[in-house]
N, CA, C and O atoms as a GROMACS GRO file, in nm:
protein
  616
    1MET      N    1  10.807  16.684  19.989
    1MET     CA    2  10.774  16.578  20.106
    1MET      C    3  10.930  16.531  20.127
    1MET      O    4  11.004  16.506  20.032
    2ASN      N    5  10.961  16.525  20.243
    2ASN     CA    6  11.058  16.528  20.277
    2ASN      C    7  11.122  16.359  20.305
    2ASN      O    8  11.038  16.285  20.357
    3GLU      N    9  11.230  16.308  20.282
    3GLU     CA   10  11.269  16.136  20.354
    3GLU      C   11  11.206  16.185  20.490
    3GLU      O   12  11.088  16.152  20.484
    4GLU      N   13  11.221  16.225  20.563
    4GLU     CA   14  11.157  16.144  20.689
    4GLU      C   15  11.054  16.137  20.733
    4GLU      O   16  11.021  16.060  20.824
    5LEU      N   17  10.963  16.239  20.659
    5LEU     CA   18  10.817  16.221  20.652
    5LEU      C   19  10.766  16.104  20.591
    5LEU      O   20  10.666  16.048  20.636
    6LYS      N   21  10.871  16.036  20.428
    6LYS     CA   22  10.860  15.944  20.381
    6LYS      C   23  10.842  15.808  20.502
    6LYS      O   24  10.755  15.732  20.542
    7ASN      N   25  11.014  15.845  20.529
    7ASN     CA   26  11.021  15.687  20.620
    7ASN      C   27  10.922  15.672  20.762
    7ASN      O   28  10.929  15.568  20.828
    8LYS      N   29  10.829  15.786  20.802
    8LYS     CA   30  10.767  15.776  20.914
    8LYS      C   31  10.604  15.728  20.859
    8LYS      O   32  10.520  15.668  20.928
    9ILE      N   33  10.589  15.771  20.724
    9ILE     CA   34  10.495  15.684  20.659
    9ILE      C   35  10.468  15.577  20.659
    9ILE      O   36  10.360  15.529  20.694
   10ASN      N   37  10.628  15.484  20.593
   10ASN     CA   38  10.656  15.372  20.551
   10ASN      C   39  10.632  15.277  20.759
   10ASN      O   40  10.564  15.188  20.810
   11ASN      N   41  10.716  15.356  20.794
   11ASN     CA   42  10.714  15.326  20.910
   11ASN      C   43  10.566  15.250  20.952
   11ASN      O   44  10.536  15.131  20.962
   12PHE      N   45  10.489  15.375  20.972
   12PHE     CA   46  10.319  15.396  21.040
   12PHE      C   47  10.304  15.233  20.902
   12PHE      O   48  10.296  15.121  20.951
   13LEU      N   49  10.302  15.246  20.788
   13LEU     CA   50  10.230  15.149  20.753
   13LEU      C   51  10.278  15.013  20.758
   13LEU      O   52  10.244  14.938  20.666
   14LYS      N   53  10.346  14.971  20.846
   14LYS     CA   54  10.449  14.859  20.837
   14LYS      C   55  10.369  14.781  20.953
   14LYS      O   56  10.433  14.833  21.045
   15THR      N   57  10.318  14.733  20.991
   15THR     CA   58  10.271  14.659  21.149
   15THR      C   59  10.320  14.486  21.140
   15THR      O   60  10.378  14.430  21.046
   16PRO      N   61  10.271  14.421  21.284
   16PRO     CA   62  10.320  14.282  21.280
   16PRO      C   63  10.280  14.190  21.169
   16PRO      O   64  10.341  14.089  21.133
   17PHE      N   65  10.166  14.240  21.119
   17PHE     CA   66  10.093  14.134  21.036
   17PHE      C   67  10.070  14.171  20.878
   17PHE      O   68   9.978  14.120  20.813
   18ASN      N   69  10.191  14.292  20.809
   18ASN     CA   70  10.190  14.324  20.726
   18ASN      C   71  10.287  14.380  20.700
   18ASN      O   72  10.335  14.459  20.781
   19ASP      N   73  10.344  14.356  20.578
   19ASP     CA   74  10.527  14.450  20.540
   19ASP      C   75  10.469  14.573  20.453
   19ASP      O   76  10.523  14.598  20.346
   20GLY      N   77  10.349  14.657  20.502
   20GLY     CA   78  10.351  14.779  20.443
   20GLY      C   79  10.315  14.788  20.374
   20GLY      O   80  10.265  14.900  20.362
   21GLY      N   81  10.289  14.645  20.192
   21GLY     CA   82  10.194  14.643  20.097
   21GLY      C   83  10.064  14.675  20.127
   21GLY      O   84  10.021  14.770  20.061
   22SER      N   85  10.004  14.637  20.190
   22SER     CA   86   9.832  14.615  20.155
   22SER      C   87   9.800  14.744  20.187
   22SER      O   88   9.700  14.787  20.130
   23LEU      N   89   9.865  14.827  20.272
   23LEU     CA   90   9.750  14.937  20.340
   23LEU      C   91   9.808  15.077  20.235
   23LEU      O   92   9.765  15.192  20.241
   24LYS      N   93   9.884  15.043  20.170
   24LYS     CA   94   9.908  15.160  20.025
   24LYS      C   95   9.853  15.096  19.858
   24LYS      O   96   9.878  14.988  19.804
   25GLY      N   97   9.794  15.179  19.826
   25GLY     CA   98   9.796  15.166  19.654
   25GLY      C   99   9.934  15.186  19.539
   25GLY      O  100  10.053  15.214  19.554
   26LEU      N  101   9.863  15.163  19.444
   26LEU     CA  102   9.944  15.136  19.357
   26LEU      C  103   9.979  15.297  19.323
   26LEU      O  104   9.888  15.380  19.316
   27PRO      N  105  10.095  15.325  19.306
   27PRO     CA  106  10.153  15.464  19.242
   27PRO      C  107  10.060  15.533  19.129
   27PRO      O  108  10.008  15.482  19.030
   28ALA      N  109  10.055  15.689  19.185
   28ALA     CA  110   9.938  15.749  19.065
   28ALA      C  111  10.048  15.770  18.984
   28ALA      O  112  10.165  15.763  19.022
   29THR      N  113  10.003  15.800  18.852
   29THR     CA  114  10.055  15.839  18.742
   29THR      C  115  10.065  15.987  18.673
   29THR      O  116   9.961  16.052  18.669
   30ASP      N  117  10.134  16.019  18.642
   30ASP     CA  118  10.119  16.195  18.567
   30ASP      C  119   9.984  16.179  18.492
   30ASP      O  120   9.916  16.277  18.523
   31GLU      N  121   9.920  16.104  18.412
   31GLU     CA  122   9.850  16.125  18.330
   31GLU      C  123   9.732  16.098  18.375
   31GLU      O  124   9.640  16.140  18.306
   32GLU      N  125   9.691  16.013  18.514
   32GLU     CA  126   9.568  16.008  18.610
   32GLU      C  127   9.594  16.169  18.667
   32GLU      O  128   9.515  16.252  18.621
   33ILE      N  129   9.676  16.208  18.741
   33ILE     CA  130   9.677  16.338  18.813
   33ILE      C  131   9.685  16.470  18.745
   33ILE      O  132   9.703  16.576  18.804
   34GLN      N  133   9.667  16.449  18.573
   34GLN     CA  134   9.630  16.558  18.482
   34GLN      C  135   9.493  16.547  18.432
   34GLN      O  136   9.425  16.648  18.414
   35ASP      N  137   9.457  16.454  18.414
   35ASP     CA  138   9.299  16.361  18.364
   35ASP      C  139   9.227  16.451  18.496
   35ASP      O  140   9.128  16.524  18.488
   36SER      N  141   9.276  16.432  18.572
   36SER     CA  142   9.141  16.435  18.764
   36SER      C  143   9.158  16.579  18.739
   36SER      O  144   9.052  16.636  18.716
   37GLU      N  145   9.296  16.676  18.736
   37GLU     CA  146   9.304  16.825  18.743
   37GLU      C  147   9.180  16.910  18.662
   37GLU      O  148   9.100  16.991  18.710
   38LYS      N  149   9.188  16.881  18.574
   38LYS     CA  150   9.134  16.879  18.425
   38LYS      C  151   8.989  16.875  18.461
   38LYS      O  152   8.920  16.976  18.472
   39GLU      N  153   8.937  16.726  18.482
   39GLU     CA  154   8.798  16.700  18.550
   39GLU      C  155   8.726  16.804  18.645
   39GLU      O  156   8.615  16.854  18.624
   40LEU      N  157   8.808  16.827  18.752
   40LEU     CA  158   8.763  16.879  18.833
   40LEU      C  159   8.810  17.028  18.885
   40LEU      O  160   8.785  17.073  18.997
   41ASN      N  161   8.889  17.102  18.775
   41ASN     CA  162   8.901  17.178  18.796
   41ASN      C  163   8.970  17.257  18.901
   41ASN      O  164   8.928  17.365  18.943
   42TYR      N  165   9.064  17.204  18.937
   42TYR     CA  166   9.119  17.192  19.078
   42TYR      C  167   9.305  17.142  19.044
   42TYR      O  168   9.323  17.032  18.991
   43LYS      N  169   9.391  17.204  19.068
   43LYS     CA  170   9.534  17.206  19.077
   43LYS      C  171   9.591  17.110  19.207
   43LYS      O  172   9.575  17.164  19.316
   44PHE      N  173   9.629  17.032  19.208
   44PHE     CA  174   9.657  16.904  19.316
   44PHE      C  175   9.833  16.997  19.387
   44PHE      O  176   9.934  17.041  19.332
   45SER      N  177   9.793  16.988  19.502
   45SER     CA  178   9.883  17.028  19.598
   45SER      C  179  10.037  16.934  19.568
   45SER      O  180  10.038  16.811  19.552
   46LYS      N  181  10.125  16.997  19.565
   46LYS     CA  182  10.317  16.942  19.518
   46LYS      C  183  10.287  16.853  19.661
   46LYS      O  184  10.297  16.733  19.637
   47ASP      N  185  10.258  16.878  19.785
   47ASP     CA  186  10.265  16.697  19.866
   47ASP      C  187  10.207  16.663  19.818
   47ASP      O  188  10.255  16.554  19.786
   48TYR      N  189  10.101  16.675  19.767
   48TYR     CA  190   9.946  16.563  19.775
   48TYR      C  191   9.995  16.524  19.648
   48TYR      O  192   9.956  16.407  19.639
   49ILE      N  193  10.049  16.549  19.558
   49ILE     CA  194  10.095  16.467  19.420
   49ILE      C  195  10.198  16.385  19.474
   49ILE      O  196  10.175  16.264  19.464
   50GLU      N  197  10.343  16.428  19.546
   50GLU     CA  198  10.422  16.362  19.602
   50GLU      C  199  10.362  16.215  19.668
   50GLU      O  200  10.381  16.104  19.617
   51PHE      N  201  10.308  16.234  19.759
   51PHE     CA  202  10.251  16.148  19.845
   51PHE      C  203  10.137  16.039  19.719
   51PHE      O  204  10.167  15.921  19.742
   52ILE      N  205  10.060  16.043  19.640
   52ILE     CA  206  10.028  15.969  19.580
   52ILE      C  207  10.094  15.916  19.466
   52ILE      O  208  10.043  15.826  19.399
   53LYS      N  209  10.203  15.966  19.440
   53LYS     CA  210  10.285  15.925  19.358
   53LYS      C  211  10.375  15.781  19.414
   53LYS      O  212  10.417  15.699  19.332
   54GLU      N  213  10.398  15.767  19.580
   54GLU     CA  214  10.439  15.697  19.620
   54GLU      C  215  10.366  15.576  19.640
   54GLU      O  216  10.374  15.458  19.608
   55PHE      N  217  10.277  15.670  19.719
   55PHE     CA  218  10.157  15.544  19.815
   55PHE      C  219  10.078  15.505  19.776
   55PHE      O  220  10.049  15.391  19.813
   56GLY      N  221   9.963  15.597  19.640
   56GLY     CA  222   9.870  15.570  19.594
   56GLY      C  223   9.790  15.593  19.697
   56GLY      O  224   9.824  15.661  19.793
   57GLY      N  225   9.642  15.519  19.681
   57GLY     CA  226   9.538  15.500  19.811
   57GLY      C  227   9.615  15.448  19.925
   57GLY      O  228   9.672  15.339  19.919
   58ALA      N  229   9.619  15.543  20.057
   58ALA     CA  230   9.676  15.450  20.123
   58ALA      C  231   9.599  15.462  20.266
   58ALA      O  232   9.516  15.553  20.281
   59TYR      N  233   9.631  15.361  20.384
   59TYR     CA  234   9.549  15.412  20.513
   59TYR      C  235   9.645  15.461  20.615
   59TYR      O  236   9.751  15.400  20.627
   60LEU      N  237   9.627  15.540  20.673
   60LEU     CA  238   9.748  15.611  20.757
   60LEU      C  239   9.646  15.636  20.897
   60LEU      O  240   9.669  15.731  20.972
   61GLY      N  241   9.545  15.553  20.918
   61GLY     CA  242   9.445  15.566  21.049
   61GLY      C  243   9.320  15.646  20.971
   61GLY      O  244   9.215  15.652  21.034
   62VAL      N  245   9.323  15.690  20.876
   62VAL     CA  246   9.219  15.708  20.781
   62VAL      C  247   9.277  15.667  20.617
   62VAL      O  248   9.391  15.643  20.575
   63ASN      N  249   9.137  15.672  20.547
   63ASN     CA  250   9.191  15.642  20.422
   63ASN      C  251   9.232  15.757  20.357
   63ASN      O  252   9.172  15.860  20.386
   64ILE      N  253   9.340  15.762  20.257
   64ILE     CA  254   9.358  15.914  20.175
   64ILE      C  255   9.342  15.877  20.083
   64ILE      O  256   9.421  15.785  20.061
   65PHE      N  257   9.230  15.911  19.944
   65PHE     CA  258   9.180  15.891  19.781
   65PHE      C  259   9.321  15.936  19.722
   65PHE      O  260   9.393  16.034  19.745
   66ALA      N  261   9.333  15.810  19.623
   66ALA     CA  262   9.426  15.834  19.530
   66ALA      C  263   9.356  15.786  19.411
   66ALA      O  264   9.239  15.820  19.397
   67PHE      N  265   9.409  15.714  19.326
   67PHE     CA  266   9.325  15.641  19.236
   67PHE      C  267   9.377  15.500  19.196
   67PHE      O  268   9.340  15.460  19.086
   68ASN      N  269   9.432  15.446  19.246
   68ASN     CA  270   9.420  15.320  19.276
   68ASN      C  271   9.443  15.278  19.437
   68ASN      O  272   9.565  15.290  19.450
   69ASN      N  273   9.407  15.251  19.521
   69ASN     CA  274   9.338  15.240  19.689
   69ASN      C  275   9.404  15.120  19.697
   69ASN      O  276   9.433  15.046  19.603
   70HIS      N  277   9.438  15.099  19.869
   70HIS     CA  278   9.491  15.002  19.878
   70HIS      C  279   9.345  14.884  19.866
   70HIS      O  280   9.225  14.909  19.870
   71SER      N  281   9.398  14.792  19.855
   71SER     CA  282   9.293  14.666  19.879
   71SER      C  283   9.207  14.629  19.991
   71SER      O  284   9.151  14.519  19.988
   72MET      N  285   9.192  14.711  20.093
   72MET     CA  286   9.097  14.668  20.232
   72MET      C  287   9.030  14.844  20.137
   72MET      O  288   8.911  14.823  20.162
   73MET      N  289   9.029  14.934  20.085
   73MET     CA  290   8.974  15.075  20.054
   73MET      C  291   8.867  15.022  19.955
   73MET      O  292   8.861  14.918  19.890
   74PRO      N  293   8.759  15.161  19.970
   74PRO     CA  294   8.646  15.143  19.884
   74PRO      C  295   8.747  15.172  19.750
   74PRO      O  296   8.844  15.247  19.760
   75LYS      N  297   8.710  15.100  19.618
   75LYS     CA  298   8.759  15.125  19.481
   75LYS      C  299   8.717  15.356  19.424
   75LYS      O  300   8.728  15.416  19.316
   76ASP      N  301   8.697  15.377  19.489
   76ASP     CA  302   8.648  15.482  19.434
   76ASP      C  303   8.774  15.597  19.451
   76ASP      O  304   8.833  15.625  19.555
   77THR      N  305   8.792  15.646  19.333
   77THR     CA  306   8.913  15.743  19.303
   77THR      C  307   8.877  15.890  19.363
   77THR      O  308   8.766  15.942  19.375
   78VAL      N  309   8.986  15.934  19.390
   78VAL     CA  310   8.961  16.116  19.508
   78VAL      C  311   8.902  16.140  19.408
   78VAL      O  312   8.800  16.174  19.467
   79THR      N  313   8.856  16.163  19.223
   79THR     CA  314   8.838  16.227  19.150
   79THR      C  315   8.621  16.188  19.180
   79THR      O  316   8.527  16.264  19.204
   80LYS      N  317   8.631  16.028  19.158
   80LYS     CA  318   8.458  16.039  19.201
   80LYS      C  319   8.439  16.082  19.300
   80LYS      O  320   8.353  16.169  19.316
   81VAL      N  321   8.533  16.024  19.422
   81VAL     CA  322   8.495  16.116  19.573
   81VAL      C  323   8.457  16.261  19.626
   81VAL      O  324   8.388  16.315  19.712
   82THR      N  325   8.544  16.292  19.520
   82THR     CA  326   8.489  16.468  19.529
   82THR      C  327   8.404  16.540  19.450
   82THR      O  328   8.365  16.655  19.471
   83LYS      N  329   8.364  16.434  19.312
   83LYS     CA  330   8.274  16.484  19.201
   83LYS      C  331   8.122  16.452  19.346
   83LYS      O  332   8.036  16.525  19.394
   84ASP      N  333   8.144  16.368  19.357
   84ASP     CA  334   8.011  16.313  19.473
   84ASP      C  335   7.999  16.444  19.572
   84ASP      O  336   7.904  16.520  19.590
   85TYR      N  337   8.104  16.441  19.618
   85TYR     CA  338   8.082  16.541  19.748
   85TYR      C  339   8.015  16.664  19.737
   85TYR      O  340   7.946  16.734  19.812
   86ARG      N  341   8.069  16.671  19.591
   86ARG     CA  342   8.053  16.882  19.539
   86ARG      C  343   7.919  16.873  19.545
   86ARG      O  344   7.846  16.949  19.607
   87ARG      N  345   7.866  16.728  19.444
   87ARG     CA  346   7.701  16.738  19.411
   87ARG      C  347   7.583  16.687  19.547
   87ARG      O  348   7.463  16.673  19.524
   88ASN      N  349   7.642  16.665  19.682
   88ASN     CA  350   7.569  16.597  19.745
   88ASN      C  351   7.583  16.755  19.848
   88ASN      O  352   7.513  16.784  19.945
   89TYR      N  353   7.650  16.803  19.812
   89TYR     CA  354   7.642  16.942  19.908
   89TYR      C  355   7.626  17.093  19.825
   89TYR      O  356   7.656  17.212  19.835
   90GLU      N  357   7.570  17.017  19.756
   90GLU     CA  358   7.496  17.172  19.679
   90GLU      C  359   7.368  17.220  19.764
   90GLU      O  360   7.300  17.154  19.842
   91GLY      N  361   7.353  17.371  19.719
   91GLY     CA  362   7.246  17.432  19.848
   91GLY      C  363   7.367  17.470  19.952
   91GLY      O  364   7.399  17.586  19.980
   92LYS      N  365   7.427  17.354  20.004
   92LYS     CA  366   7.494  17.416  20.136
   92LYS      C  367   7.590  17.505  20.191
   92LYS      O  368   7.680  17.439  20.242
   93THR      N  369   7.605  17.611  20.200
   93THR     CA  370   7.728  17.718  20.259
   93THR      C  371   7.843  17.695  20.231
   93THR      O  372   7.926  17.781  20.201
   94THR      N  373   7.871  17.519  20.239
   94THR     CA  374   7.997  17.442  20.240
   94THR      C  375   8.030  17.435  20.092
   94THR      O  376   8.140  17.395  20.055
   95HIS      N  377   7.937  17.473  20.007
   95HIS     CA  378   7.970  17.415  19.845
   95HIS      C  379   8.065  17.513  19.788
   95HIS      O  380   8.144  17.465  19.708
   96LYS      N  381   8.073  17.622  19.807
   96LYS     CA  382   8.136  17.736  19.761
   96LYS      C  383   8.295  17.628  19.801
   96LYS      O  384   8.369  17.588  19.711
   97LEU      N  385   8.314  17.605  19.915
   97LEU     CA  386   8.447  17.565  19.965
   97LEU      C  387   8.425  17.424  19.867
   97LEU      O  388   8.507  17.422  19.776
   98LEU      N  389   8.367  17.351  19.868
   98LEU     CA  390   8.399  17.210  19.792
   98LEU      C  391   8.429  17.204  19.704
   98LEU      O  392   8.513  17.121  19.670
   99SER      N  393   8.358  17.313  19.601
   99SER     CA  394   8.397  17.372  19.450
   99SER      C  395   8.516  17.350  19.398
   99SER      O  396   8.545  17.292  19.293
  100SER      N  397   8.609  17.422  19.510
  100SER     CA  398   8.756  17.456  19.432
  100SER      C  399   8.774  17.419  19.589
  100SER      O  400   8.770  17.495  19.686
  101SER      N  401   8.799  17.258  19.584
  101SER     CA  402   8.862  17.196  19.734
  101SER      C  403   8.883  17.042  19.648
  101SER      O  404   8.809  17.015  19.554
  102LEU      N  405   8.976  16.963  19.686
  102LEU     CA  406   8.954  16.791  19.647
  102LEU      C  407   8.919  16.726  19.789
  102LEU      O  408   8.958  16.771  19.897
  103VAL      N  409   8.852  16.631  19.771
  103VAL     CA  410   8.802  16.552  19.876
  103VAL      C  411   8.922  16.426  19.871
  103VAL      O  412   8.910  16.334  19.789
  104ILE      N  413   9.013  16.431  19.948
  104ILE     CA  414   9.106  16.349  20.003
  104ILE      C  415   9.089  16.212  20.106
  104ILE      O  416   9.156  16.109  20.089
  105ALA      N  417   8.978  16.230  20.227
  105ALA     CA  418   8.982  16.157  20.309
  105ALA      C  419   8.826  16.169  20.305
  105ALA      O  420   8.763  16.243  20.230
  106ILE      N  421   8.771  16.079  20.405
  106ILE     CA  422   8.606  16.134  20.496
  106ILE      C  423   8.657  16.056  20.606
  106ILE      O  424   8.743  15.968  20.596
  107ASP      N  425   8.602  16.094  20.709
  107ASP     CA  426   8.597  16.097  20.832
  107ASP      C  427   8.511  15.931  20.904
  107ASP      O  428   8.436  15.871  20.827
  108SER      N  429   8.526  15.891  21.003
  108SER     CA  430   8.482  15.814  21.047
  108SER      C  431   8.322  15.866  21.090
  108SER      O  432   8.270  15.806  21.185
  109SER      N  433   8.254  15.958  21.034
  109SER     CA  434   8.145  16.029  21.084
  109SER      C  435   8.074  16.082  20.872
  109SER      O  436   8.018  16.177  20.818
  110GLY      N  437   8.097  16.027  20.856
  110GLY     CA  438   8.139  16.087  20.704
  110GLY      C  439   8.143  16.202  20.637
  110GLY      O  440   8.090  16.222  20.528
  111ASN      N  441   8.221  16.296  20.718
  111ASN     CA  442   8.245  16.429  20.725
  111ASN      C  443   8.370  16.417  20.591
  111ASN      O  444   8.468  16.342  20.592
  112PRO      N  445   8.336  16.502  20.494
  112PRO     CA  446   8.467  16.547  20.389
  112PRO      C  447   8.628  16.588  20.478
  112PRO      O  448   8.629  16.640  20.589
  113ILE      N  449   8.713  16.563  20.426
  113ILE     CA  450   8.824  16.604  20.488
  113ILE      C  451   8.933  16.657  20.290
  113ILE      O  452   8.963  16.581  20.199
  114VAL      N  453   8.950  16.758  20.298
  114VAL     CA  454   8.981  16.864  20.185
  114VAL      C  455   9.070  16.927  20.172
  114VAL      O  456   9.108  16.991  20.270
  115ILE      N  457   9.141  16.938  20.047
  115ILE     CA  458   9.251  17.010  20.044
  115ILE      C  459   9.212  17.147  19.966
  115ILE      O  460   9.193  17.146  19.844
  116SER      N  461   9.203  17.241  20.029
  116SER     CA  462   9.128  17.366  19.974
  116SER      C  463   9.227  17.452  19.891
  116SER      O  464   9.349  17.440  19.901
  117SER      N  465   9.168  17.535  19.813
  117SER     CA  466   9.252  17.561  19.689
  117SER      C  467   9.328  17.623  19.779
  117SER      O  468   9.406  17.530  19.801
  118GLU      N  469   9.360  17.702  19.841
  118GLU     CA  470   9.463  17.759  19.944
  118GLU      C  471   9.587  17.640  19.994
  118GLU      O  472   9.702  17.668  20.027
  119GLY      N  473   9.532  17.520  19.990
  119GLY     CA  474   9.649  17.410  20.038
  119GLY      C  475   9.622  17.369  20.175
  119GLY      O  476   9.678  17.271  20.226
  120LYS      N  477   9.511  17.466  20.254
  120LYS     CA  478   9.466  17.421  20.438
  120LYS      C  479   9.365  17.316  20.403
  120LYS      O  480   9.257  17.328  20.345
  121VAL      N  481   9.419  17.219  20.447
  121VAL     CA  482   9.336  17.110  20.468
  121VAL      C  483   9.234  17.056  20.595
  121VAL      O  484   9.269  17.029  20.709
  122THR      N  485   9.122  17.051  20.550
  122THR     CA  486   8.992  17.171  20.612
  122THR      C  487   8.862  17.022  20.606
  122THR      O  488   8.836  16.953  20.508
  123ILE      N  489   8.806  17.014  20.735
  123ILE     CA  490   8.741  16.949  20.742
  123ILE      C  491   8.598  16.990  20.725
  123ILE      O  492   8.590  17.112  20.739
  124ILE      N  493   8.436  16.911  20.688
  124ILE     CA  494   8.387  16.982  20.627
  124ILE      C  495   8.259  16.884  20.764
  124ILE      O  496   8.271  16.766  20.796
  125TYR      N  497   8.167  16.966  20.809
  125TYR     CA  498   8.064  16.856  20.934
  125TYR      C  499   7.938  16.856  20.847
  125TYR      O  500   7.869  16.958  20.846
  126HIS      N  501   7.918  16.797  20.806
  126HIS     CA  502   7.750  16.814  20.738
  126HIS      C  503   7.686  16.794  20.834
  126HIS      O  504   7.579  16.755  20.788
  127ASP      N  505   7.678  16.794  20.938
  127ASP     CA  506   7.558  16.781  21.040
  127ASP      C  507   7.515  16.956  21.026
  127ASP      O  508   7.424  17.016  20.969
  128SER      N  509   7.658  17.008  21.132
  128SER     CA  510   7.651  17.164  21.117
  128SER      C  511   7.656  17.268  21.009
  128SER      O  512   7.608  17.381  21.021
  129ASP      N  513   7.743  17.202  20.856
  129ASP     CA  514   7.770  17.293  20.780
  129ASP      C  515   7.903  17.380  20.832
  129ASP      O  516   7.946  17.481  20.776
  130ASP      N  517   7.951  17.325  20.935
  130ASP     CA  518   8.061  17.413  20.964
  130ASP      C  519   8.222  17.361  20.954
  130ASP      O  520   8.261  17.244  20.963
  131THR      N  521   8.285  17.456  20.939
  131THR     CA  522   8.421  17.340  20.905
  131THR      C  523   8.561  17.409  20.950
  131THR      O  524   8.586  17.528  20.932
  132GLU      N  525   8.631  17.333  20.998
  132GLU     CA  526   8.744  17.350  21.071
  132GLU      C  527   8.880  17.293  21.001
  132GLU      O  528   8.895  17.177  20.964
  133VAL      N  529   8.967  17.389  20.990
  133VAL     CA  530   9.113  17.349  20.938
  133VAL      C  531   9.170  17.272  21.003
  133VAL      O  532   9.179  17.300  21.122
  134LEU      N  533   9.226  17.154  20.959
  134LEU     CA  534   9.300  17.030  21.060
  134LEU      C  535   9.526  17.106  21.059
  134LEU      O  536   9.622  17.121  21.135
  135ALA      N  537   9.483  17.128  20.901
  135ALA     CA  538   9.636  17.130  20.960
  135ALA      C  539   9.674  17.228  20.805
  135ALA      O  540   9.615  17.219  20.698
  136ASN      N  541   9.787  17.315  20.838
  136ASN     CA  542   9.800  17.417  20.698
  136ASN      C  543   9.825  17.373  20.542
  136ASN      O  544   9.792  17.438  20.442
  137ASP      N  545   9.907  17.220  20.547
  137ASP     CA  546   9.898  17.184  20.426
  137ASP      C  547   9.897  17.019  20.459
  137ASP      O  548   9.881  16.966  20.569
  138PHE      N  549   9.919  16.959  20.336
  138PHE     CA  550   9.845  16.764  20.345
  138PHE      C  551  10.003  16.788  20.399
  138PHE      O  552   9.983  16.865  20.493
  139ASN      N  553  10.127  16.769  20.395
  139ASN     CA  554  10.220  16.694  20.492
  139ASN      C  555  10.222  16.766  20.687
  139ASN      O  556  10.263  16.733  20.799
  140GLU      N  557  10.153  16.871  20.621
  140GLU     CA  558  10.131  16.821  20.805
  140GLU      C  559  10.010  16.741  20.865
  140GLU      O  560   9.993  16.679  20.970
  141PHE      N  561   9.938  16.768  20.757
  141PHE     CA  562   9.795  16.691  20.795
  141PHE      C  563   9.872  16.479  20.813
  141PHE      O  564   9.841  16.384  20.884
  142VAL      N  565   9.969  16.503  20.710
  142VAL     CA  566  10.005  16.334  20.738
  142VAL      C  567  10.040  16.359  20.878
  142VAL      O  568   9.959  16.331  20.966
  143GLU      N  569  10.158  16.411  20.907
  143GLU     CA  570  10.267  16.437  21.012
  143GLU      C  571  10.135  16.397  21.176
  143GLU      O  572  10.146  16.311  21.264
  144LYS      N  573  10.044  16.485  21.159
  144LYS     CA  574   9.944  16.479  21.296
  144LYS      C  575   9.826  16.375  21.237
  144LYS      O  576   9.727  16.366  21.310
  145ILE      N  577   9.824  16.307  21.133
  145ILE     CA  578   9.782  16.146  21.158
  145ILE      C  579   9.861  16.068  21.219
  145ILE      O  580   9.821  15.995  21.310
  146ILE      N  581  10.008  16.071  21.171
  146ILE     CA  582  10.075  15.933  21.206
  146ILE      C  583  10.088  15.928  21.380
  146ILE      O  584  10.071  15.835  21.459
  147SER      N  585  10.138  16.112  21.403
  147SER     CA  586  10.146  16.127  21.580
  147SER      C  587  10.030  16.131  21.651
  147SER      O  588  10.025  16.180  21.764
  148ARG      N  589   9.892  16.060  21.566
  148ARG     CA  590   9.773  16.068  21.675
  148ARG      C  591   9.732  16.183  21.699
  148ARG      O  592   9.624  16.176  21.758
  149GLU      N  593   9.778  16.323  21.676
  149GLU     CA  594   9.704  16.458  21.751
  149GLU      C  595   9.584  16.484  21.708
  149GLU      O  596   9.519  16.575  21.759
  150ILE      N  597   9.509  16.370  21.559
  150ILE     CA  598   9.373  16.417  21.549
  150ILE      C  599   9.323  16.286  21.528
  150ILE      O  600   9.242  16.258  21.440
  151SER      N  601   9.366  16.215  21.601
  151SER     CA  602   9.323  16.066  21.538
  151SER      C  603   9.188  16.076  21.593
  151SER      O  604   9.130  15.981  21.541
  152ASP      N  605   9.071  16.162  21.699
  152ASP     CA  606   8.965  16.138  21.741
  152ASP      C  607   8.861  16.139  21.618
  152ASP      O  608   8.742  16.110  21.633
  153LEU      N  609   8.910  16.171  21.513
  153LEU     CA  610   8.855  16.165  21.399
  153LEU      C  611   8.826  16.074  21.313
  153LEU      O  612   8.762  16.098  21.211
  154PHE      N  613   8.877  15.944  21.349
  154PHE     CA  614   8.887  15.848  21.269
  154PHE      C  615   8.865  15.778  21.354
  154PHE      O  616   8.861  15.656  21.335
   0.00000   0.00000   0.00000
């Protein structure tokens, strides 16, 4: 994650009513990341790791899950959310995608947004079991959220 994107995120997190602190969680530790990767059998992408080490679980127009989320966000960790969605999607055609992905967010309709094993950020529509690639990687996803290019999902 480059400095320009970090600055955009920090500016996004600052509002007239907030100094940027309450919309971000505590930074993730190497131990939390390694434990989760092992438990989920999934290797976190470099850009997602950089984000959660800097911002923890943060709100950027959508809740981005990590291990220590911001105070107004559910306390569920990225590990728990991913395991729950994997279990809930058993028997669906998208279970294979979910079983090799990380659930990083949930849209306003309850659809999981994942980082696939290829690094693409994809939404899985639970009503139709269809998928849509939202971004080629996590950084692009964050850029699109901040620029409100994909704000209609949230």
